[in-house]
């Protein structure tokens, strides 16, 4: 599959989708882009992106990427009245690659429908946020028919240069993404526990996290959350509600498969206390729209601590 | 403090101590070395190390490093009948830097005795194992009088090039090391939970861990434990008993400081089940001397799974 | 509502239903009984029970009681082609009282359908097993329209002399029964933890449980489970699977209502390990059909203990 | 051992000791009483109690009972300069029975000293509070040399008519009392979880607890805590700090004996959050001197609930 020859379609210009598509363009690919709010895509025209008006304009591409908010959105984009598959010419992209984070059942249903239309489906959720993409450190996980995956693997690697791992058939990549987010929840809760402990005993949070980040336990995640835990900046990257949903999805899989997950369960219940403690705030709903790392405030309350920002410039590990 | 001019003493030639001292020698420092089993130190003579016969031969150094097994060992090395401070000439090194992992109380007592002798004491435990040192990725945390720390900081950085974080007065570095090991315990338990879940659902462990290691959740630790979880190689790096001890030390600090640590506590109790499940083995004591990652087998039993090695060559992230 | 004047219908002659209906007959009530296997009901004819052939024969009663296995069964009994409401004469009992343990949603749907037919519905699950009924110690919880409840309250009390608590409208009694079973799960797990601890330290289990049962912590439940924990008799009263289902229902309600339930969650995950440990048995499926108290064997394994029956006659607290 | 013939000594006139000694007097025993604050004992003179001035006045009794606050107090009473064993005549009571709640190690040390003086020692902590004693429902657990226990068994039963269980040699009764208090902690936490869940869904707390108390899960404990949970009356019976101490003692025993106690550990960490949440109160220290059942307020906060007293007269199960 010669680079630059195949035609790529891209749907989704959100905080993730835009910089991911941009990487494909920067690498010289032929990318046609559709977005509900067309204006968001337009800056990419300067980089060679072909902004299209209708989803059905993408019916003729070889590989169609999507990264949207929900399973229903993926469904609408593919199968809606004005969806990619509604093209008058009856054309169908050979491979669909969906990078959204959606449920296993939704993914399975979409796969079935695409198969019926003769198209292959690769589920390929990613690990990282917009800053991670910009730093060239995004990674991905993929599942679906292996031959189809091998065709699109170099494309995925273009925007996920930290590596794309093929994990098997069907929706297994969705399972891996849920497992990934379970770990994210457990690690943030534990990191908060030990950061508060060290802090209460006299270690500045920035000093403690500097040690942890340099240590064998340090990850991209512990590094890019450090500024938040040090300076109490709860600018949203992921809400407590979304994290709780993913922990529940993980526990649900554990139940269906008879795998005990005691530490995941303990984490989930502590995260739940954050929703109750939010009622102490003047605008609880607004507070719960802030970043999940604000859980540190709830844990601090339970530790009898009142946190103050340390106002320290802390590296997030994604600096260029 | 001009490099190569000050005299360094080194006590401890174990799996950690040897390669750490080697790095100081490689950087051109003047290092005198004592070890209970002298022969272990001798290969370093070729790199310029001065192997001494008695601990008291180190009384004249400027900075004395120690990395031994227990607090009692540190005590013996410093204050024993034939210890560093027993020198006939009454000389005392200006700064003692201890890199062992010992308890807070032991460290405080040693500090007090050193102060009485006019010496400064820097507690500086490290994060990593022998392979990490060889890969040049060791890191350290340090506490004690700041001026003394600043004097020895470049030396510590020589063997801990991934960074040395100063966290404050007294034994705070010990607290940070305990917190670090608490996180190690929580992360291994959680990693096992999600790896088994993905595995039981059909994802090969090596594929799952490849994704996790590339992801934002990946750490040096998740990478260097991956070969073990994939191929069930339980060659000891750290025993379940030592990990349990550190989790208990962390919980103890949580109790003394009124910090709830529910996820740490859940981890601790699951690790405990490993000691019971070990009774299923033909030689339980031998089994419990294996690596703590063998906890994966206990969790697999509780998940109704029988693990088999995948016999896959998996990177440990420390390859040169 | 004069006793003995109103007509009562009874559906369900299982281990619970038979002795409950018997108590109504013993108290002199006019009870018509239907059971799928008619022969099971026949012994009650001697006590004045009127055994009927068709469910629709019960259409003319004033109060219809049901205690069957599942929500679907209740539905079939009431609304099936040959159900109570299929009577040619179009008659409908004034109050339906269901004592089965079914899900909240099922109960709500049944209520809606009964309301449409002009009948009141009282959900009234009970606490206890067949032995508890015989000992005259059954209790009940009830919800639904209060006036309807007050009409049937004396009837429920006849078979639940330990008390019937009215908890409000709709399906709240179902919620209370789930909560009750959550506590059952937590108490058995905790009782096992402490019994094993005392046992391992040298206290015979029968001696420990004798103390606990006499103490302020003793309940009918701790007493009637004591013979099992002492003599390892796992004759089924309730399966681990049913207990797990109820713990999951409780956790589900906690999630829907934003109530953290950390101890319930910890219990649930430990119970899960029992399903995995069952794979050590020659016939795991058979083992999992035994009583949930066999969890003691799994916890013993995790404690490195091998339990032996103490072969002690232990009171179950229900002796007459 | 003929009743009324042997001489009994009693030390300790606290909330528990007074009514326990009173029961011995009511049964016609010859009881000599010492208390630090003599006036507290004086009302018992009317019932035949012989109030003595000095501990050494009790040296001539056959059986000496003690129920005081701490292990140190027991020690002082027995072995202090003015203690029971300081009598000029060198007399020593044949059996010492201590009903205090003290640590295993303290108890073992006292036993050793008494043995050296030729006296037997029975550890016999009790289950219940002052109201339970008055209701004639106290129970006890006992350990020590069995022949000595059999001698004093009828005396213990006089104040613990709900039963006294002999559990073995040495300090095993202390272990059982700790286990008992562990269960108390787990049950209160779980009872709070499910009561809040039912309450938030619409069930009045008094109705829910009425059901639970009548049910097979109901215990003396759930009954006598019900008024507190219904009306939010936190009059102290036992402080959160004492409960936390006993949970920690239980976990400590679990550690020493390799028994995993995950549900106990989860309970302990939730109780810990109560100490942090107390900082929201105007006088945290005062708040923490209230009853441990106030944990319901902390759990309610985490559930986003604001509890109000229901102002319902609720039976505590100890009414005469």
PDB file of C-alpha atoms in Angstrom, chain A residues 36-255:
ATOM      1  CA  UNK A  36     -19.964  18.854  11.441  1.00  0.00           C
ATOM      2  CA  UNK A  37     -18.620  22.377  12.033  1.00  0.00           C
ATOM      3  CA  UNK A  38     -16.730  22.787   8.800  1.00  0.00           C
ATOM      4  CA  UNK A  39     -14.837  25.894   9.919  1.00  0.00           C
ATOM      5  CA  UNK A  40     -12.889  23.840  12.430  1.00  0.00           C
ATOM      6  CA  UNK A  41     -11.341  21.847   9.603  1.00  0.00           C
ATOM      7  CA  UNK A  42     -10.471  24.763   7.374  1.00  0.00           C
ATOM      8  CA  UNK A  43      -7.015  25.564   8.787  1.00  0.00           C
ATOM      9  CA  UNK A  44      -5.951  22.133   7.576  1.00  0.00           C
ATOM     10  CA  UNK A  45      -6.666  23.139   3.961  1.00  0.00           C
ATOM     11  CA  UNK A  46      -3.389  25.047   4.067  1.00  0.00           C
ATOM     12  CA  UNK A  47      -1.621  21.762   4.754  1.00  0.00           C
ATOM     13  CA  UNK A  48      -3.280  20.071   1.806  1.00  0.00           C
ATOM     14  CA  UNK A  49      -6.430  18.807   3.505  1.00  0.00           C
ATOM     15  CA  UNK A  50      -9.446  18.521   1.204  1.00  0.00           C
ATOM     16  CA  UNK A  51     -12.412  19.781   3.149  1.00  0.00           C
ATOM     17  CA  UNK A  52     -15.604  18.103   1.930  1.00  0.00           C
ATOM     18  CA  UNK A  53     -19.213  19.160   2.392  1.00  0.00           C
ATOM     19  CA  UNK A  54     -20.961  15.868   2.830  1.00  0.00           C
ATOM     20  CA  UNK A  55     -20.009  12.636   4.556  1.00  0.00           C
ATOM     21  CA  UNK A  56     -20.985  10.797   1.394  1.00  0.00           C
ATOM     22  CA  UNK A  57     -18.177  12.662  -0.353  1.00  0.00           C
ATOM     23  CA  UNK A  58     -15.875  10.318   1.572  1.00  0.00           C
ATOM     24  CA  UNK A  59     -17.426   7.149   0.131  1.00  0.00           C
ATOM     25  CA  UNK A  60     -14.640   6.820  -2.408  1.00  0.00           C
ATOM     26  CA  UNK A  61     -11.686   6.823   0.003  1.00  0.00           C
ATOM     27  CA  UNK A  62      -9.601   3.733   0.668  1.00  0.00           C
ATOM     28  CA  UNK A  63      -9.410   4.148   4.421  1.00  0.00           C
ATOM     29  CA  UNK A  64     -11.867   6.086   6.525  1.00  0.00           C
ATOM     30  CA  UNK A  65     -10.821   7.276   9.986  1.00  0.00           C
ATOM     31  CA  UNK A  66     -13.293   8.465  12.589  1.00  0.00           C
ATOM     32  CA  UNK A  67     -12.838   9.945  16.034  1.00  0.00           C
ATOM     33  CA  UNK A  68     -16.035  11.309  17.486  1.00  0.00           C
ATOM     34  CA  UNK A  69     -17.714  11.450  20.906  1.00  0.00           C
ATOM     35  CA  UNK A  70     -20.034   8.486  21.217  1.00  0.00           C
ATOM     36  CA  UNK A  71     -20.980   5.185  19.656  1.00  0.00           C
ATOM     37  CA  UNK A  72     -24.134   6.804  18.366  1.00  0.00           C
ATOM     38  CA  UNK A  73     -22.012   9.420  16.575  1.00  0.00           C
ATOM     39  CA  UNK A  74     -19.928   6.730  14.886  1.00  0.00           C
ATOM     40  CA  UNK A  75     -23.134   5.069  13.836  1.00  0.00           C
ATOM     41  CA  UNK A  76     -24.586   8.264  12.403  1.00  0.00           C
ATOM     42  CA  UNK A  77     -21.363   9.081  10.573  1.00  0.00           C
ATOM     43  CA  UNK A  78     -21.229   5.644   8.942  1.00  0.00           C
ATOM     44  CA  UNK A  79     -24.848   4.635   8.509  1.00  0.00           C
ATOM     45  CA  UNK A  80     -26.932   7.807   8.911  1.00  0.00           C
ATOM     46  CA  UNK A  81     -29.236   9.140   6.196  1.00  0.00           C
ATOM     47  CA  UNK A  82     -26.430  11.414   5.093  1.00  0.00           C
ATOM     48  CA  UNK A  83     -23.661   9.103   6.276  1.00  0.00           C
ATOM     49  CA  UNK A  84     -20.585   7.872   4.460  1.00  0.00           C
ATOM     50  CA  UNK A  85     -22.471   4.814   3.218  1.00  0.00           C
ATOM     51  CA  UNK A  86     -25.362   6.832   1.852  1.00  0.00           C
ATOM     52  CA  UNK A  87     -23.385   7.813  -1.268  1.00  0.00           C
ATOM     53  CA  UNK A  88     -25.440   7.704  -4.472  1.00  0.00           C
ATOM     54  CA  UNK A  89     -22.618   5.861  -6.242  1.00  0.00           C
ATOM     55  CA  UNK A  90     -22.811   2.987  -3.761  1.00  0.00           C
ATOM     56  CA  UNK A  91     -19.094   3.158  -3.088  1.00  0.00           C
ATOM     57  CA  UNK A  92     -17.772   1.938   0.241  1.00  0.00           C
ATOM     58  CA  UNK A  93     -14.317   2.590   1.783  1.00  0.00           C
ATOM     59  CA  UNK A  94     -12.335  -0.655   2.081  1.00  0.00           C
ATOM     60  CA  UNK A  95     -11.338  -0.169   5.709  1.00  0.00           C
ATOM     61  CA  UNK A  96     -12.945   1.850   8.464  1.00  0.00           C
ATOM     62  CA  UNK A  97     -10.729   2.745  11.421  1.00  0.00           C
ATOM     63  CA  UNK A  98     -12.491   4.108  14.449  1.00  0.00           C
ATOM     64  CA  UNK A  99     -10.361   5.805  17.117  1.00  0.00           C
ATOM     65  CA  UNK A 100     -13.253   6.904  19.320  1.00  0.00           C
ATOM     66  CA  UNK A 101     -13.696   5.465  22.809  1.00  0.00           C
ATOM     67  CA  UNK A 102     -16.965   3.568  22.610  1.00  0.00           C
ATOM     68  CA  UNK A 103     -18.534   0.532  24.266  1.00  0.00           C
ATOM     69  CA  UNK A 104     -17.762  -3.042  23.270  1.00  0.00           C
ATOM     70  CA  UNK A 105     -21.346  -3.794  22.233  1.00  0.00           C
ATOM     71  CA  UNK A 106     -21.655  -0.652  20.089  1.00  0.00           C
ATOM     72  CA  UNK A 107     -18.402  -1.512  18.387  1.00  0.00           C
ATOM     73  CA  UNK A 108     -19.544  -5.061  17.701  1.00  0.00           C
ATOM     74  CA  UNK A 109     -22.774  -3.870  16.156  1.00  0.00           C
ATOM     75  CA  UNK A 110     -21.001  -1.400  13.882  1.00  0.00           C
ATOM     76  CA  UNK A 111     -18.609  -4.150  12.821  1.00  0.00           C
ATOM     77  CA  UNK A 112     -21.504  -6.380  11.859  1.00  0.00           C
ATOM     78  CA  UNK A 113     -23.118  -3.691   9.754  1.00  0.00           C
ATOM     79  CA  UNK A 114     -19.868  -2.831   7.995  1.00  0.00           C
ATOM     80  CA  UNK A 115     -19.180  -6.481   7.263  1.00  0.00           C
ATOM     81  CA  UNK A 116     -22.587  -6.694   5.646  1.00  0.00           C
ATOM     82  CA  UNK A 117     -21.494  -3.854   3.390  1.00  0.00           C
ATOM     83  CA  UNK A 118     -18.222  -5.585   2.562  1.00  0.00           C
ATOM     84  CA  UNK A 119     -15.970  -3.265   4.544  1.00  0.00           C
ATOM     85  CA  UNK A 120     -13.395  -4.148   7.175  1.00  0.00           C
ATOM     86  CA  UNK A 121     -13.495  -2.501  10.563  1.00  0.00           C
ATOM     87  CA  UNK A 122     -10.521  -1.745  12.777  1.00  0.00           C
ATOM     88  CA  UNK A 123     -11.190  -0.524  16.311  1.00  0.00           C
ATOM     89  CA  UNK A 124      -8.237   1.614  17.270  1.00  0.00           C
ATOM     90  CA  UNK A 125      -8.635   3.771  20.364  1.00  0.00           C
ATOM     91  CA  UNK A 126      -5.636   5.841  21.396  1.00  0.00           C
ATOM     92  CA  UNK A 127      -3.790   6.693  24.616  1.00  0.00           C
ATOM     93  CA  UNK A 128      -3.007  10.351  25.222  1.00  0.00           C
ATOM     94  CA  UNK A 129      -4.488  13.816  25.046  1.00  0.00           C
ATOM     95  CA  UNK A 130      -4.012  16.734  22.646  1.00  0.00           C
ATOM     96  CA  UNK A 131      -0.694  17.709  24.249  1.00  0.00           C
ATOM     97  CA  UNK A 132       0.557  14.151  23.936  1.00  0.00           C
ATOM     98  CA  UNK A 133      -0.261  14.166  20.213  1.00  0.00           C
ATOM     99  CA  UNK A 134       1.600  17.430  19.733  1.00  0.00           C
ATOM    100  CA  UNK A 135       4.611  15.992  21.549  1.00  0.00           C
ATOM    101  CA  UNK A 136       4.550  13.042  19.124  1.00  0.00           C
ATOM    102  CA  UNK A 137       3.915  10.552  21.900  1.00  0.00           C
ATOM    103  CA  UNK A 138       0.469   9.211  21.125  1.00  0.00           C
ATOM    104  CA  UNK A 139       0.046   5.433  21.081  1.00  0.00           C
ATOM    105  CA  UNK A 140      -2.762   3.214  19.882  1.00  0.00           C
ATOM    106  CA  UNK A 141      -4.205  -0.248  20.263  1.00  0.00           C
ATOM    107  CA  UNK A 142      -5.996  -2.036  17.460  1.00  0.00           C
ATOM    108  CA  UNK A 143      -8.267  -5.002  16.857  1.00  0.00           C
ATOM    109  CA  UNK A 144     -10.152  -6.461  13.917  1.00  0.00           C
ATOM    110  CA  UNK A 145      -9.168  -8.588  10.919  1.00  0.00           C
ATOM    111  CA  UNK A 146      -5.369  -8.731  10.894  1.00  0.00           C
ATOM    112  CA  UNK A 147      -4.863  -8.271   7.121  1.00  0.00           C
ATOM    113  CA  UNK A 148      -6.924  -5.085   7.224  1.00  0.00           C
ATOM    114  CA  UNK A 149      -4.936  -3.911  10.226  1.00  0.00           C
ATOM    115  CA  UNK A 150      -1.602  -4.483   8.498  1.00  0.00           C
ATOM    116  CA  UNK A 151      -2.810  -2.285   5.616  1.00  0.00           C
ATOM    117  CA  UNK A 152      -3.594   0.645   7.865  1.00  0.00           C
ATOM    118  CA  UNK A 153      -0.894   0.119  10.502  1.00  0.00           C
ATOM    119  CA  UNK A 154       1.576   2.653   8.954  1.00  0.00           C
ATOM    120  CA  UNK A 155      -1.178   5.259   8.857  1.00  0.00           C
ATOM    121  CA  UNK A 156      -2.062   4.766  12.508  1.00  0.00           C
ATOM    122  CA  UNK A 157       1.626   4.914  13.370  1.00  0.00           C
ATOM    123  CA  UNK A 158       1.861   8.257  11.642  1.00  0.00           C
ATOM    124  CA  UNK A 159      -0.304   9.870  14.299  1.00  0.00           C
ATOM    125  CA  UNK A 160       0.563   7.378  17.060  1.00  0.00           C
ATOM    126  CA  UNK A 161       4.345   7.213  16.753  1.00  0.00           C
ATOM    127  CA  UNK A 162       4.755   5.796  20.272  1.00  0.00           C
ATOM    128  CA  UNK A 163       3.469   2.520  18.906  1.00  0.00           C
ATOM    129  CA  UNK A 164       0.338   0.736  17.800  1.00  0.00           C
ATOM    130  CA  UNK A 165      -0.294  -2.693  19.321  1.00  0.00           C
ATOM    131  CA  UNK A 166      -2.441  -5.216  17.516  1.00  0.00           C
ATOM    132  CA  UNK A 167      -4.270  -7.241  20.142  1.00  0.00           C
ATOM    133  CA  UNK A 168      -6.538  -9.555  18.173  1.00  0.00           C
ATOM    134  CA  UNK A 169      -9.923  -9.959  16.555  1.00  0.00           C
ATOM    135  CA  UNK A 170     -13.161  -8.128  17.122  1.00  0.00           C
ATOM    136  CA  UNK A 171     -13.496  -5.580  19.883  1.00  0.00           C
ATOM    137  CA  UNK A 172     -10.477  -6.583  21.956  1.00  0.00           C
ATOM    138  CA  UNK A 173      -8.944  -3.141  21.441  1.00  0.00           C
ATOM    139  CA  UNK A 174     -11.968  -1.634  23.194  1.00  0.00           C
ATOM    140  CA  UNK A 175     -11.345  -3.980  26.127  1.00  0.00           C
ATOM    141  CA  UNK A 176      -7.704  -2.832  26.250  1.00  0.00           C
ATOM    142  CA  UNK A 177      -8.699   0.819  26.225  1.00  0.00           C
ATOM    143  CA  UNK A 178     -11.095   0.230  29.119  1.00  0.00           C
ATOM    144  CA  UNK A 179      -8.325  -1.616  30.999  1.00  0.00           C
ATOM    145  CA  UNK A 180      -6.016   1.339  30.285  1.00  0.00           C
ATOM    146  CA  UNK A 181      -8.503   3.757  31.778  1.00  0.00           C
ATOM    147  CA  UNK A 182      -8.987   1.511  34.792  1.00  0.00           C
ATOM    148  CA  UNK A 183      -5.264   1.778  35.433  1.00  0.00           C
ATOM    149  CA  UNK A 184      -5.476   5.538  35.000  1.00  0.00           C
ATOM    150  CA  UNK A 185      -8.092   5.629  37.748  1.00  0.00           C
ATOM    151  CA  UNK A 186      -6.168   3.385  40.114  1.00  0.00           C
ATOM    152  CA  UNK A 187      -2.918   5.265  39.560  1.00  0.00           C
ATOM    153  CA  UNK A 188      -4.421   8.697  40.150  1.00  0.00           C
ATOM    154  CA  UNK A 189      -6.104   7.528  43.361  1.00  0.00           C
ATOM    155  CA  UNK A 190      -2.927   5.908  44.618  1.00  0.00           C
ATOM    156  CA  UNK A 191      -0.762   8.819  43.546  1.00  0.00           C
ATOM    157  CA  UNK A 192      -3.072  11.109  45.504  1.00  0.00           C
ATOM    158  CA  UNK A 193      -2.884   8.857  48.572  1.00  0.00           C
ATOM    159  CA  UNK A 194       0.898   8.874  48.662  1.00  0.00           C
ATOM    160  CA  UNK A 195       1.308  12.499  47.597  1.00  0.00           C
ATOM    161  CA  UNK A 196      -0.975  13.627  50.414  1.00  0.00           C
ATOM    162  CA  UNK A 197       0.858  11.392  52.864  1.00  0.00           C
ATOM    163  CA  UNK A 198       4.260  12.773  51.913  1.00  0.00           C
ATOM    164  CA  UNK A 199       2.860  16.303  51.783  1.00  0.00           C
ATOM    165  CA  UNK A 200       1.272  16.065  55.226  1.00  0.00           C
ATOM    166  CA  UNK A 201       4.581  14.833  56.608  1.00  0.00           C
ATOM    167  CA  UNK A 202       6.405  17.861  55.199  1.00  0.00           C
ATOM    168  CA  UNK A 203       7.428  17.101  51.617  1.00  0.00           C
ATOM    169  CA  UNK A 204       6.359  19.761  49.098  1.00  0.00           C
ATOM    170  CA  UNK A 205       4.178  18.101  46.467  1.00  0.00           C
ATOM    171  CA  UNK A 206       6.389  19.316  43.631  1.00  0.00           C
ATOM    172  CA  UNK A 207       9.452  17.728  45.251  1.00  0.00           C
ATOM    173  CA  UNK A 208       7.676  14.447  45.853  1.00  0.00           C
ATOM    174  CA  UNK A 209       6.297  14.275  42.323  1.00  0.00           C
ATOM    175  CA  UNK A 210       9.662  15.223  40.889  1.00  0.00           C
ATOM    176  CA  UNK A 211      11.116  12.167  42.589  1.00  0.00           C
ATOM    177  CA  UNK A 212       8.273   9.896  41.484  1.00  0.00           C
ATOM    178  CA  UNK A 213       8.396  11.160  37.909  1.00  0.00           C
ATOM    179  CA  UNK A 214      12.131  10.484  37.653  1.00  0.00           C
ATOM    180  CA  UNK A 215      11.737   7.123  39.300  1.00  0.00           C
ATOM    181  CA  UNK A 216      10.908   3.767  37.751  1.00  0.00           C
ATOM    182  CA  UNK A 217       7.254   4.427  38.675  1.00  0.00           C
ATOM    183  CA  UNK A 218       7.077   7.633  36.620  1.00  0.00           C
ATOM    184  CA  UNK A 219       4.922   7.565  33.476  1.00  0.00           C
ATOM    185  CA  UNK A 220       3.832  10.104  30.904  1.00  0.00           C
ATOM    186  CA  UNK A 221       0.618  10.192  32.894  1.00  0.00           C
ATOM    187  CA  UNK A 222       2.196  10.892  36.304  1.00  0.00           C
ATOM    188  CA  UNK A 223       4.264  13.607  34.649  1.00  0.00           C
ATOM    189  CA  UNK A 224       1.488  15.444  32.852  1.00  0.00           C
ATOM    190  CA  UNK A 225      -0.798  15.301  35.926  1.00  0.00           C
ATOM    191  CA  UNK A 226       1.927  16.700  38.199  1.00  0.00           C
ATOM    192  CA  UNK A 227       1.272  20.373  37.476  1.00  0.00           C
ATOM    193  CA  UNK A 228      -2.367  19.814  38.469  1.00  0.00           C
ATOM    194  CA  UNK A 229      -1.530  18.122  41.776  1.00  0.00           C
ATOM    195  CA  UNK A 230       1.093  20.754  42.589  1.00  0.00           C
ATOM    196  CA  UNK A 231      -0.815  23.898  41.623  1.00  0.00           C
ATOM    197  CA  UNK A 232      -4.395  22.639  41.978  1.00  0.00           C
ATOM    198  CA  UNK A 233      -5.225  23.582  38.411  1.00  0.00           C
ATOM    199  CA  UNK A 234      -8.312  21.503  37.624  1.00  0.00           C
ATOM    200  CA  UNK A 235      -8.662  22.484  33.974  1.00  0.00           C
ATOM    201  CA  UNK A 236     -10.603  19.582  32.512  1.00  0.00           C
ATOM    202  CA  UNK A 237      -8.825  16.886  30.549  1.00  0.00           C
ATOM    203  CA  UNK A 238     -11.218  14.130  31.577  1.00  0.00           C
ATOM    204  CA  UNK A 239     -14.164  14.414  33.949  1.00  0.00           C
ATOM    205  CA  UNK A 240     -14.722  12.358  37.113  1.00  0.00           C
ATOM    206  CA  UNK A 241     -17.931  11.101  35.532  1.00  0.00           C
ATOM    207  CA  UNK A 242     -16.163   9.740  32.446  1.00  0.00           C
ATOM    208  CA  UNK A 243     -13.530   8.113  34.621  1.00  0.00           C
ATOM    209  CA  UNK A 244     -16.209   6.546  36.815  1.00  0.00           C
ATOM    210  CA  UNK A 245     -17.947   5.272  33.697  1.00  0.00           C
ATOM    211  CA  UNK A 246     -14.750   3.584  32.525  1.00  0.00           C
ATOM    212  CA  UNK A 247     -14.078   2.069  35.944  1.00  0.00           C
ATOM    213  CA  UNK A 248     -17.615   0.709  35.860  1.00  0.00           C
ATOM    214  CA  UNK A 249     -17.073  -0.689  32.371  1.00  0.00           C
ATOM    215  CA  UNK A 250     -13.908  -2.387  33.626  1.00  0.00           C
ATOM    216  CA  UNK A 251     -15.666  -3.833  36.664  1.00  0.00           C
ATOM    217  CA  UNK A 252     -18.497  -4.981  34.415  1.00  0.00           C
ATOM    218  CA  UNK A 253     -16.025  -6.885  32.231  1.00  0.00           C
ATOM    219  CA  UNK A 254     -14.477  -8.347  35.383  1.00  0.00           C
ATOM    220  CA  UNK A 255     -17.901  -9.585  36.438  1.00  0.00           C
TER     221      UNK A 255
END
